[in-house]
mmCIF file of N, CA and C in Angstrom:
data_model
loop_
_atom_site.group_PDB
_atom_site.id
_atom_site.type_symbol
_atom_site.label_atom_id
_atom_site.label_comp_id
_atom_site.label_asym_id
_atom_site.label_seq_id
_atom_site.Cartn_x
_atom_site.Cartn_y
_atom_site.Cartn_z
ATOM 1 N N MET A 1 79.587 -12.151 9.291
ATOM 2 C CA MET A 1 80.465 -10.999 8.969
ATOM 3 C C MET A 1 81.351 -11.582 7.804
ATOM 4 N N ARG A 2 82.038 -12.520 8.016
ATOM 5 C CA ARG A 2 82.972 -13.111 7.116
ATOM 6 C C ARG A 2 82.437 -13.403 5.721
ATOM 7 N N GLY A 3 81.106 -13.878 5.750
ATOM 8 C CA GLY A 3 80.482 -14.087 4.466
ATOM 9 C C GLY A 3 80.383 -12.830 3.589
ATOM 10 N N ASN A 4 80.012 -11.714 4.298
ATOM 11 C CA ASN A 4 79.876 -10.554 3.686
ATOM 12 C C ASN A 4 81.206 -9.962 3.099
ATOM 13 N N VAL A 5 82.258 -10.202 3.901
ATOM 14 C CA VAL A 5 83.581 -9.769 3.317
ATOM 15 C C VAL A 5 83.927 -10.549 2.154
ATOM 16 N N VAL A 6 83.768 -11.848 2.204
ATOM 17 C CA VAL A 6 83.987 -12.669 0.965
ATOM 18 C C VAL A 6 83.126 -12.222 -0.177
ATOM 19 N N ASP A 7 81.930 -11.919 -0.039
ATOM 20 C CA ASP A 7 81.038 -11.535 -1.136
ATOM 21 C C ASP A 7 81.570 -10.235 -1.637
ATOM 22 N N LEU A 8 81.964 -9.281 -0.821
ATOM 23 C CA LEU A 8 82.550 -8.037 -1.255
ATOM 24 C C LEU A 8 83.824 -8.265 -2.076
ATOM 25 N N ALA A 9 84.627 -9.007 -1.532
ATOM 26 C CA ALA A 9 86.027 -9.295 -2.289
ATOM 27 C C ALA A 9 85.644 -9.869 -3.655
ATOM 28 N N VAL A 10 84.730 -10.778 -3.793
ATOM 29 C CA VAL A 10 84.405 -11.401 -5.090
ATOM 30 C C VAL A 10 83.847 -10.270 -6.014
ATOM 31 N N ALA A 11 82.968 -9.486 -5.376
ATOM 32 C CA ALA A 11 82.437 -8.324 -6.196
ATOM 33 C C ALA A 11 83.406 -7.458 -6.754
ATOM 34 N N VAL A 12 84.495 -7.115 -5.899
ATOM 35 C CA VAL A 12 85.532 -6.162 -6.454
ATOM 36 C C VAL A 12 86.294 -6.929 -7.578
ATOM 37 N N VAL A 13 86.600 -8.088 -7.398
ATOM 38 C CA VAL A 13 87.399 -8.787 -8.378
ATOM 39 C C VAL A 13 86.600 -8.883 -9.727
ATOM 40 N N ILE A 14 85.296 -9.296 -9.531
ATOM 41 C CA ILE A 14 84.329 -9.214 -10.848
ATOM 42 C C ILE A 14 84.347 -7.949 -11.390
ATOM 43 N N GLY A 15 84.151 -6.962 -10.540
ATOM 44 C CA GLY A 15 84.038 -5.521 -10.938
ATOM 45 C C GLY A 15 85.238 -5.049 -11.746
ATOM 46 N N ALA A 16 86.443 -5.451 -11.428
ATOM 47 C CA ALA A 16 87.655 -5.151 -12.015
ATOM 48 C C ALA A 16 87.723 -5.784 -13.340
ATOM 49 N N ALA A 17 87.378 -7.073 -13.467
ATOM 50 C CA ALA A 17 87.343 -7.755 -14.731
ATOM 51 C C ALA A 17 86.347 -7.225 -15.614
ATOM 52 N N PHE A 18 85.224 -6.857 -15.108
ATOM 53 C CA PHE A 18 84.145 -6.382 -15.847
ATOM 54 C C PHE A 18 84.476 -5.051 -16.517
ATOM 55 N N THR A 19 85.228 -4.169 -15.702
ATOM 56 C CA THR A 19 85.624 -2.837 -16.166
ATOM 57 C C THR A 19 86.505 -3.085 -17.519
ATOM 58 N N ASN A 20 87.293 -4.103 -17.587
ATOM 59 C CA ASN A 20 88.078 -4.300 -18.738
ATOM 60 C C ASN A 20 87.215 -4.593 -19.918
ATOM 61 N N ILE A 21 86.153 -5.352 -19.713
ATOM 62 C CA ILE A 21 85.215 -5.739 -20.745
ATOM 63 C C ILE A 21 84.553 -4.552 -21.182
ATOM 64 N N VAL A 22 84.014 -3.655 -20.408
ATOM 65 C CA VAL A 22 83.392 -2.394 -20.828
ATOM 66 C C VAL A 22 84.311 -1.525 -21.544
ATOM 67 N N ASN A 23 85.583 -1.330 -21.117
ATOM 68 C CA ASN A 23 86.480 -0.606 -21.882
ATOM 69 C C ASN A 23 86.641 -1.093 -23.340
ATOM 70 N N SER A 24 86.853 -2.434 -23.389
ATOM 71 C CA SER A 24 86.954 -3.028 -24.721
ATOM 72 C C SER A 24 85.791 -2.732 -25.538
ATOM 73 N N VAL A 25 84.601 -2.788 -25.109
ATOM 74 C CA VAL A 25 83.419 -2.584 -25.832
ATOM 75 C C VAL A 25 83.281 -1.035 -26.306
ATOM 76 N N VAL A 26 83.730 -0.187 -25.486
ATOM 77 C CA VAL A 26 83.685 1.201 -25.831
ATOM 78 C C VAL A 26 84.898 1.480 -26.809
ATOM 79 N N LYS A 27 85.998 0.938 -26.689
ATOM 80 C CA LYS A 27 87.148 1.108 -27.733
ATOM 81 C C LYS A 27 86.849 0.348 -28.952
ATOM 82 N N GLY A 28 86.234 -0.893 -28.919
ATOM 83 C CA GLY A 28 86.041 -1.681 -30.073
ATOM 84 C C GLY A 28 84.823 -1.436 -30.954
ATOM 85 N N ILE A 29 83.730 -0.949 -30.105
ATOM 86 C CA ILE A 29 82.382 -0.823 -30.872
ATOM 87 C C ILE A 29 81.935 0.638 -30.780
ATOM 88 N N ILE A 30 81.932 1.318 -29.544
ATOM 89 C CA ILE A 30 81.455 2.731 -29.516
ATOM 90 C C ILE A 30 82.273 3.596 -30.252
ATOM 91 N N ASN A 31 83.575 3.512 -29.997
ATOM 92 C CA ASN A 31 84.454 4.457 -30.744
ATOM 93 C C ASN A 31 84.533 4.348 -32.258
ATOM 94 N N PRO A 32 84.405 3.164 -32.843
ATOM 95 C CA PRO A 32 84.236 3.169 -34.324
ATOM 96 C C PRO A 32 83.013 3.651 -34.758
ATOM 97 N N LEU A 33 81.967 3.381 -33.997
ATOM 98 C CA LEU A 33 80.607 4.013 -34.461
ATOM 99 C C LEU A 33 80.663 5.617 -34.440
ATOM 100 N N VAL A 34 81.429 6.060 -33.371
ATOM 101 C CA VAL A 34 81.594 7.582 -33.297
ATOM 102 C C VAL A 34 82.445 7.939 -34.451
ATOM 103 N N GLY A 35 83.484 7.207 -34.724
ATOM 104 C CA GLY A 35 84.396 7.433 -35.799
ATOM 105 C C GLY A 35 83.858 7.567 -37.153
ATOM 106 N N ALA A 36 82.658 6.914 -37.262
ATOM 107 C CA ALA A 36 81.969 7.059 -38.568
ATOM 108 C C ALA A 36 81.474 8.482 -38.849
ATOM 109 N N PHE A 37 81.360 9.299 -37.791
ATOM 110 C CA PHE A 37 80.821 10.666 -37.992
ATOM 111 C C PHE A 37 82.071 11.540 -37.746
ATOM 112 N N GLY A 38 83.201 11.251 -37.090
ATOM 113 C CA GLY A 38 84.302 12.059 -36.883
ATOM 114 C C GLY A 38 85.549 11.223 -36.706
ATOM 115 N N THR A 39 86.357 11.536 -35.672
ATOM 116 C CA THR A 39 87.571 10.773 -35.319
ATOM 117 C C THR A 39 87.083 9.560 -34.597
ATOM 118 N N GLN A 40 87.941 8.498 -34.729
ATOM 119 C CA GLN A 40 87.701 7.316 -33.916
ATOM 120 C C GLN A 40 88.114 7.438 -32.501
ATOM 121 N N ASN A 41 88.940 8.179 -32.097
ATOM 122 C CA ASN A 41 89.415 8.376 -30.693
ATOM 123 C C ASN A 41 88.507 9.451 -30.068
ATOM 124 N N LEU A 42 87.703 9.211 -29.070
ATOM 125 C CA LEU A 42 86.881 10.145 -28.526
ATOM 126 C C LEU A 42 87.696 11.254 -27.714
ATOM 127 N N ASP A 43 88.956 10.767 -27.369
ATOM 128 C CA ASP A 43 89.854 11.663 -26.539
ATOM 129 C C ASP A 43 90.263 12.863 -27.486
ATOM 130 N N SER A 44 90.163 12.783 -28.726
ATOM 131 C CA SER A 44 90.625 13.931 -29.627
ATOM 132 C C SER A 44 89.547 14.948 -29.658
ATOM 133 N N TYR A 45 88.363 14.691 -29.318
ATOM 134 C CA TYR A 45 87.397 15.834 -29.302
ATOM 135 C C TYR A 45 87.640 16.817 -28.184
ATOM 136 N N SER A 46 87.800 18.187 -28.558
ATOM 137 C CA SER A 46 87.983 19.202 -27.547
ATOM 138 C C SER A 46 87.550 20.482 -28.156
ATOM 139 N N SER A 47 87.392 21.474 -27.220
ATOM 140 C CA SER A 47 86.867 22.765 -27.586
ATOM 141 C C SER A 47 88.027 23.695 -27.038
ATOM 142 N N CYS A 48 88.221 24.874 -27.776
ATOM 143 C CA CYS A 48 89.250 25.772 -27.336
ATOM 144 C C CYS A 48 88.509 26.865 -26.525
ATOM 145 N N LEU A 49 88.840 27.015 -25.196
ATOM 146 C CA LEU A 49 88.214 28.007 -24.469
ATOM 147 C C LEU A 49 88.868 29.406 -24.520
ATOM 148 N N LYS A 50 90.168 29.278 -24.502
ATOM 149 C CA LYS A 50 90.908 30.489 -24.679
ATOM 150 C C LYS A 50 92.124 30.164 -25.687
ATOM 151 N N GLY A 51 92.003 30.880 -26.746
ATOM 152 C CA GLY A 51 92.825 30.545 -27.835
ATOM 153 C C GLY A 51 94.065 31.283 -27.957
ATOM 154 N N PRO A 52 95.022 31.082 -28.766
ATOM 155 C CA PRO A 52 94.836 30.036 -29.836
ATOM 156 C C PRO A 52 95.328 28.696 -29.305
ATOM 157 N N CYS A 53 94.615 27.633 -29.612
ATOM 158 C CA CYS A 53 94.842 26.367 -29.218
ATOM 159 C C CYS A 53 95.576 25.655 -30.326
ATOM 160 N N SER A 54 96.829 25.376 -29.925
ATOM 161 C CA SER A 54 97.695 24.570 -30.879
ATOM 162 C C SER A 54 98.577 23.566 -30.148
ATOM 163 N N GLY A 55 98.888 22.527 -30.717
ATOM 164 C CA GLY A 55 99.915 21.550 -30.164
ATOM 165 C C GLY A 55 99.041 20.561 -29.266
ATOM 166 N N SER A 56 99.832 19.692 -28.742
ATOM 167 C CA SER A 56 99.199 18.664 -27.842
ATOM 168 C C SER A 56 100.187 18.317 -26.706
ATOM 169 N N GLY A 57 99.665 17.732 -25.666
ATOM 170 C CA GLY A 57 100.610 17.321 -24.561
ATOM 171 C C GLY A 57 101.174 18.544 -23.795
ATOM 172 N N ASP A 58 102.398 18.436 -23.501
ATOM 173 C CA ASP A 58 103.015 19.567 -22.679
ATOM 174 C C ASP A 58 103.277 20.791 -23.519
ATOM 175 N N SER A 59 103.362 20.618 -24.801
ATOM 176 C CA SER A 59 103.603 21.772 -25.603
ATOM 177 C C SER A 59 102.407 22.514 -26.235
ATOM 178 N N ALA A 60 101.201 22.237 -25.677
ATOM 179 C CA ALA A 60 99.812 22.723 -26.028
ATOM 180 C C ALA A 60 99.828 24.133 -25.500
ATOM 181 N N THR A 61 99.241 25.025 -26.361
ATOM 182 C CA THR A 61 98.919 26.321 -26.014
ATOM 183 C C THR A 61 97.457 26.566 -25.960
ATOM 184 N N GLY A 62 96.929 27.628 -25.125
ATOM 185 C CA GLY A 62 95.544 27.932 -24.976
ATOM 186 C C GLY A 62 95.004 26.952 -23.964
ATOM 187 N N VAL A 63 93.699 27.281 -23.742
ATOM 188 C CA VAL A 63 92.882 26.428 -22.803
ATOM 189 C C VAL A 63 91.987 25.535 -23.427
ATOM 190 N N ARG A 64 92.226 24.252 -23.358
ATOM 191 C CA ARG A 64 91.354 23.225 -23.988
ATOM 192 C C ARG A 64 90.375 22.563 -23.039
ATOM 193 N N ILE A 65 89.242 22.411 -23.541
ATOM 194 C CA ILE A 65 88.176 21.503 -22.759
ATOM 195 C C ILE A 65 88.148 20.268 -23.437
ATOM 196 N N LEU A 66 88.619 19.224 -22.828
ATOM 197 C CA LEU A 66 88.686 17.742 -23.381
ATOM 198 C C LEU A 66 87.296 17.098 -23.111
ATOM 199 N N TRP A 67 86.302 17.610 -23.890
ATOM 200 C CA TRP A 67 85.019 17.038 -23.603
ATOM 201 C C TRP A 67 84.826 15.449 -24.253
ATOM 202 N N GLY A 68 85.695 15.185 -25.169
ATOM 203 C CA GLY A 68 85.612 13.799 -25.693
ATOM 204 C C GLY A 68 86.024 12.745 -24.809
ATOM 205 N N SER A 69 86.987 13.056 -23.839
ATOM 206 C CA SER A 69 87.382 12.125 -22.816
ATOM 207 C C SER A 69 86.348 11.937 -21.798
ATOM 208 N N VAL A 70 85.619 12.957 -21.510
ATOM 209 C CA VAL A 70 84.490 12.913 -20.587
ATOM 210 C C VAL A 70 83.357 12.160 -21.170
ATOM 211 N N LEU A 71 83.100 12.363 -22.348
ATOM 212 C CA LEU A 71 82.028 11.623 -23.058
ATOM 213 C C LEU A 71 82.365 10.114 -23.079
ATOM 214 N N GLY A 72 83.727 9.652 -23.324
ATOM 215 C CA GLY A 72 84.022 8.362 -23.223
ATOM 216 C C GLY A 72 83.911 7.673 -21.899
ATOM 217 N N ALA A 73 84.319 8.453 -20.865
ATOM 218 C CA ALA A 73 84.089 7.972 -19.479
ATOM 219 C C ALA A 73 82.627 7.815 -19.139
ATOM 220 N N THR A 74 81.858 8.787 -19.657
ATOM 221 C CA THR A 74 80.419 8.744 -19.312
ATOM 222 C C THR A 74 79.773 7.520 -20.071
ATOM 223 N N LEU A 75 80.166 7.245 -21.295
ATOM 224 C CA LEU A 75 79.628 6.080 -21.912
ATOM 225 C C LEU A 75 80.007 4.903 -21.283
ATOM 226 N N SER A 76 81.328 4.718 -20.854
ATOM 227 C CA SER A 76 81.709 3.520 -20.042
ATOM 228 C C SER A 76 80.775 3.427 -18.795
ATOM 229 N N PHE A 77 80.630 4.393 -18.076
ATOM 230 C CA PHE A 77 79.883 4.347 -16.882
ATOM 231 C C PHE A 77 78.457 3.974 -17.193
ATOM 232 N N VAL A 78 77.762 4.601 -18.172
ATOM 233 C CA VAL A 78 76.420 4.232 -18.459
ATOM 234 C C VAL A 78 76.268 2.727 -18.889
ATOM 235 N N ILE A 79 77.198 2.258 -19.671
ATOM 236 C CA ILE A 79 77.089 0.793 -20.053
ATOM 237 C C ILE A 79 77.378 -0.114 -18.939
ATOM 238 N N THR A 80 78.421 0.315 -18.009
ATOM 239 C CA THR A 80 78.627 -0.495 -16.875
ATOM 240 C C THR A 80 77.383 -0.553 -15.938
ATOM 241 N N ALA A 81 76.876 0.629 -15.618
ATOM 242 C CA ALA A 81 75.656 0.716 -14.861
ATOM 243 C C ALA A 81 74.495 -0.110 -15.336
ATOM 244 N N ALA A 82 74.281 -0.022 -16.740
ATOM 245 C CA ALA A 82 73.103 -0.675 -17.280
ATOM 246 C C ALA A 82 73.276 -2.288 -17.200
ATOM 247 N N VAL A 83 74.507 -2.678 -17.444
ATOM 248 C CA VAL A 83 74.760 -4.053 -17.409
ATOM 249 C C VAL A 83 74.625 -4.612 -15.936
ATOM 250 N N VAL A 84 75.231 -3.870 -14.992
ATOM 251 C CA VAL A 84 75.018 -4.179 -13.625
ATOM 252 C C VAL A 84 73.721 -4.392 -13.171
ATOM 253 N N TYR A 85 72.914 -3.336 -13.512
ATOM 254 C CA TYR A 85 71.472 -3.199 -13.210
ATOM 255 C C TYR A 85 70.661 -4.363 -13.797
ATOM 256 N N PHE A 86 70.769 -4.470 -15.103
ATOM 257 C CA PHE A 86 69.941 -5.532 -15.740
ATOM 258 C C PHE A 86 70.439 -6.999 -15.520
ATOM 259 N N LEU A 87 71.672 -7.237 -15.348
ATOM 260 C CA LEU A 87 72.168 -8.539 -15.089
ATOM 261 C C LEU A 87 72.297 -8.971 -13.784
ATOM 262 N N MET A 88 72.312 -8.079 -12.799
ATOM 263 C CA MET A 88 72.606 -8.281 -11.432
ATOM 264 C C MET A 88 71.514 -7.878 -10.493
ATOM 265 N N VAL A 89 71.268 -6.601 -10.463
ATOM 266 C CA VAL A 89 70.375 -6.006 -9.501
ATOM 267 C C VAL A 89 68.851 -6.348 -9.769
ATOM 268 N N LEU A 90 68.409 -6.168 -11.046
ATOM 269 C CA LEU A 90 67.042 -6.555 -11.332
ATOM 270 C C LEU A 90 66.666 -8.074 -11.081
ATOM 271 N N PRO A 91 67.489 -8.999 -11.619
ATOM 272 C CA PRO A 91 67.209 -10.371 -11.364
ATOM 273 C C PRO A 91 67.169 -10.817 -9.825
ATOM 274 N N MET A 92 68.133 -10.125 -9.153
ATOM 275 C CA MET A 92 68.268 -10.378 -7.685
ATOM 276 C C MET A 92 67.035 -9.922 -6.940
ATOM 277 N N SER A 93 66.586 -8.683 -7.242
ATOM 278 C CA SER A 93 65.487 -8.092 -6.650
ATOM 279 C C SER A 93 64.155 -8.964 -6.936
ATOM 280 N N LYS A 94 64.069 -9.470 -8.125
ATOM 281 C CA LYS A 94 63.022 -10.254 -8.611
ATOM 282 C C LYS A 94 62.878 -11.541 -7.674
ATOM 283 N N TYR A 95 64.136 -12.168 -7.610
ATOM 284 C CA TYR A 95 64.324 -13.424 -6.898
ATOM 285 C C TYR A 95 63.917 -13.190 -5.388
ATOM 286 N N LEU A 96 64.286 -12.196 -4.845
ATOM 287 C CA LEU A 96 64.023 -11.847 -3.377
ATOM 288 C C LEU A 96 62.554 -11.543 -3.215
ATOM 289 N N ALA A 97 61.935 -10.876 -4.146
ATOM 290 C CA ALA A 97 60.470 -10.574 -4.098
ATOM 291 C C ALA A 97 59.759 -11.991 -4.146
ATOM 292 N N ARG A 98 60.096 -12.927 -4.995
ATOM 293 C CA ARG A 98 59.456 -14.175 -5.065
ATOM 294 C C ARG A 98 59.613 -14.975 -3.830
ATOM 295 N N GLN A 99 60.846 -15.016 -3.179
ATOM 296 C CA GLN A 99 61.066 -15.591 -1.951
ATOM 297 C C GLN A 99 60.242 -15.054 -0.865
ATOM 298 N N GLU A 100 60.082 -13.737 -0.770
ATOM 299 C CA GLU A 100 59.314 -13.076 0.232
ATOM 300 C C GLU A 100 57.804 -13.444 0.043
ATOM 301 N N ALA A 101 57.404 -13.590 -1.281
ATOM 302 C CA ALA A 101 55.941 -13.949 -1.478
ATOM 303 C C ALA A 101 55.748 -15.334 -1.018
ATOM 304 N N ARG A 102 56.731 -16.264 -1.207
ATOM 305 C CA ARG A 102 56.597 -17.554 -0.858
ATOM 306 C C ARG A 102 56.515 -17.737 0.714
ATOM 307 N N ARG A 103 57.351 -16.815 1.373
ATOM 308 C CA ARG A 103 57.353 -16.887 2.802
ATOM 309 C C ARG A 103 56.032 -16.409 3.345
ATOM 310 N N LYS A 104 55.471 -15.398 2.755
ATOM 311 C CA LYS A 104 54.157 -14.856 3.177
ATOM 312 C C LYS A 104 53.108 -15.893 2.959
ATOM 313 N N ALA A 105 53.127 -16.506 1.810
ATOM 314 C CA ALA A 105 52.165 -17.585 1.489
ATOM 315 C C ALA A 105 52.098 -18.601 2.586
ATOM 316 N N LYS A 106 53.424 -19.244 2.876
ATOM 317 C CA LYS A 106 53.582 -20.139 3.874
ATOM 318 C C LYS A 106 53.011 -19.661 5.283
ATOM 319 N N GLU A 107 53.309 -18.420 5.612
ATOM 320 C CA GLU A 107 52.833 -17.857 6.861
ATOM 321 C C GLU A 107 51.204 -17.814 6.826
ATOM 322 N N GLY A 108 50.748 -17.368 5.703
ATOM 323 C CA GLY A 108 49.299 -17.368 5.707
ATOM 324 C C GLY A 108 48.560 -18.819 5.853
ATOM 325 N N THR A 109 49.183 -19.837 5.228
ATOM 326 C CA THR A 109 48.639 -21.137 5.319
ATOM 327 C C THR A 109 48.821 -21.640 6.839
ATOM 328 N N MET A 110 49.936 -21.311 7.490
ATOM 329 C CA MET A 110 50.117 -21.634 8.859
ATOM 330 C C MET A 110 49.093 -20.980 9.719
ATOM 331 N N GLU A 111 48.755 -19.757 9.380
ATOM 332 C CA GLU A 111 47.840 -18.925 10.203
ATOM 333 C C GLU A 111 46.392 -19.640 10.217
ATOM 334 N N VAL A 112 45.998 -19.998 8.913
ATOM 335 C CA VAL A 112 44.686 -20.631 8.601
ATOM 336 C C VAL A 112 44.606 -21.993 9.411
ATOM 337 N N VAL A 113 45.769 -22.765 9.348
ATOM 338 C CA VAL A 113 45.779 -24.023 10.056
ATOM 339 C C VAL A 113 45.692 -23.775 11.569
ATOM 340 N N GLU A 114 46.388 -22.730 12.033
ATOM 341 C CA GLU A 114 46.321 -22.438 13.410
ATOM 342 C C GLU A 114 44.903 -21.950 13.859
ATOM 343 N N ILE A 115 44.220 -21.183 13.074
ATOM 344 C CA ILE A 115 42.933 -20.690 13.472
ATOM 345 C C ILE A 115 41.970 -21.938 13.336
ATOM 346 N N SER A 116 42.133 -22.789 12.413
ATOM 347 C CA SER A 116 41.226 -23.911 12.242
ATOM 348 C C SER A 116 41.393 -24.951 13.560
ATOM 349 N N GLU A 117 42.732 -25.120 13.918
ATOM 350 C CA GLU A 117 42.960 -25.875 15.133
ATOM 351 C C GLU A 117 42.274 -25.252 16.346
ATOM 352 N N LEU A 118 42.388 -24.010 16.493
ATOM 353 C CA LEU A 118 41.885 -23.328 17.619
ATOM 354 C C LEU A 118 40.338 -23.446 17.706
ATOM 355 N N GLU A 119 39.723 -23.402 16.456
ATOM 356 C CA GLU A 119 38.268 -23.526 16.445
ATOM 357 C C GLU A 119 37.935 -24.897 16.888
ATOM 358 N N VAL A 120 38.719 -25.863 16.370
ATOM 359 C CA VAL A 120 38.374 -27.405 16.854
ATOM 360 C C VAL A 120 38.584 -27.541 18.234
ATOM 361 N N LEU A 121 39.637 -26.856 18.932
ATOM 362 C CA LEU A 121 39.829 -27.143 20.299
ATOM 363 C C LEU A 121 38.680 -26.314 21.104
ATOM 364 N N LYS A 122 38.206 -25.336 20.498
ATOM 365 C CA LYS A 122 37.070 -24.520 21.203
ATOM 366 C C LYS A 122 35.864 -25.471 21.150
ATOM 367 N N GLU A 123 35.665 -26.116 19.977
ATOM 368 C CA GLU A 123 34.463 -26.935 19.939
ATOM 369 C C GLU A 123 34.607 -28.150 20.865
ATOM 370 N N ILE A 124 35.767 -28.807 20.940
ATOM 371 C CA ILE A 124 36.064 -29.878 21.952
ATOM 372 C C ILE A 124 35.787 -29.382 23.334
ATOM 373 N N ARG A 125 36.275 -28.186 23.634
ATOM 374 C CA ARG A 125 35.932 -27.646 25.072
ATOM 375 C C ARG A 125 34.566 -27.457 25.248
ATOM 376 N N ASP A 126 33.790 -26.850 24.387
ATOM 377 C CA ASP A 126 32.406 -26.726 24.532
ATOM 378 C C ASP A 126 31.653 -28.071 24.696
ATOM 379 N N ALA A 127 32.155 -29.026 23.919
ATOM 380 C CA ALA A 127 31.464 -30.332 24.008
ATOM 381 C C ALA A 127 31.640 -30.927 25.472
ATOM 382 N N LEU A 128 32.962 -30.724 25.960
ATOM 383 C CA LEU A 128 33.273 -31.320 27.259
ATOM 384 C C LEU A 128 32.453 -30.674 28.320
ATOM 385 N N ILE A 129 32.348 -29.316 28.185
ATOM 386 C CA ILE A 129 31.510 -28.562 29.218
ATOM 387 C C ILE A 129 30.117 -28.901 29.100
ATOM 388 N N ALA A 130 29.614 -29.176 27.877
ATOM 389 C CA ALA A 130 28.218 -29.599 27.743
ATOM 390 C C ALA A 130 27.935 -31.083 28.352
ATOM 391 N N GLN A 131 28.957 -32.008 28.218
ATOM 392 C CA GLN A 131 28.916 -33.205 28.871
ATOM 393 C C GLN A 131 28.961 -33.201 30.381
ATOM 394 N N ARG A 132 29.726 -32.334 30.896
ATOM 395 C CA ARG A 132 29.885 -32.209 32.256
ATOM 396 C C ARG A 132 28.563 -31.606 32.965
ATOM 397 N N GLY A 133 28.116 -30.671 32.154
ATOM 398 C CA GLY A 133 26.765 -30.102 32.572
ATOM 399 C C GLY A 133 25.635 -31.039 32.564
ATOM 400 N N SER A 134 25.617 -31.903 31.583
ATOM 401 C CA SER A 134 24.481 -32.930 31.504
ATOM 402 C C SER A 134 24.739 -34.030 32.483
ATOM 403 N N GLY A 135 25.995 -34.306 32.878
ATOM 404 C CA GLY A 135 26.277 -35.323 33.745
ATOM 405 C C GLY A 135 25.940 -34.986 35.155
ATOM 406 N N HIS A 136 26.059 -33.713 35.493
ATOM 407 C CA HIS A 136 25.700 -33.291 36.918
ATOM 408 C C HIS A 136 24.211 -33.170 37.033
ATOM 409 N N ASP A 137 23.373 -33.067 35.947
ATOM 410 C CA ASP A 137 22.011 -33.053 36.050
ATOM 411 C C ASP A 137 21.471 -34.403 36.363
ATOM 412 N N ARG A 138 22.194 -35.448 35.908
ATOM 413 C CA ARG A 138 21.724 -36.861 36.119
ATOM 414 C C ARG A 138 21.923 -37.295 37.637
ATOM 415 N N GLU A 139 22.936 -36.877 38.226
ATOM 416 C CA GLU A 139 23.198 -37.262 39.567
ATOM 417 C C GLU A 139 22.222 -36.730 40.626
#
């Protein structure tokens, strides 16, 4: 139980540090790429649902849908999920599959050895029974 708690704590710390990396990638690479087609800040993308929309912050009027911030958060999530999957989950599942295959291969060889030992013991038993049978006939 303690090992699992330590593993979980390490995962939380690494996840927090990794979140900073992903946010930096989104702000430093993704936002400038989006900025080539519009504004560099994804948070500035919005649509006016009920107008007139003017101003920003507390002095804003109208009803704005801030879909740019949702897009930025979605990109951060997708990048984080992809990196976690391809760098952590996929290699670990392949490693565990290889370990399981090795374990099954070892069990298979042990079973073959046990079967062959059993056959040898049966042959010895049959030979002893045959010797006893032939020994009683001589007396």
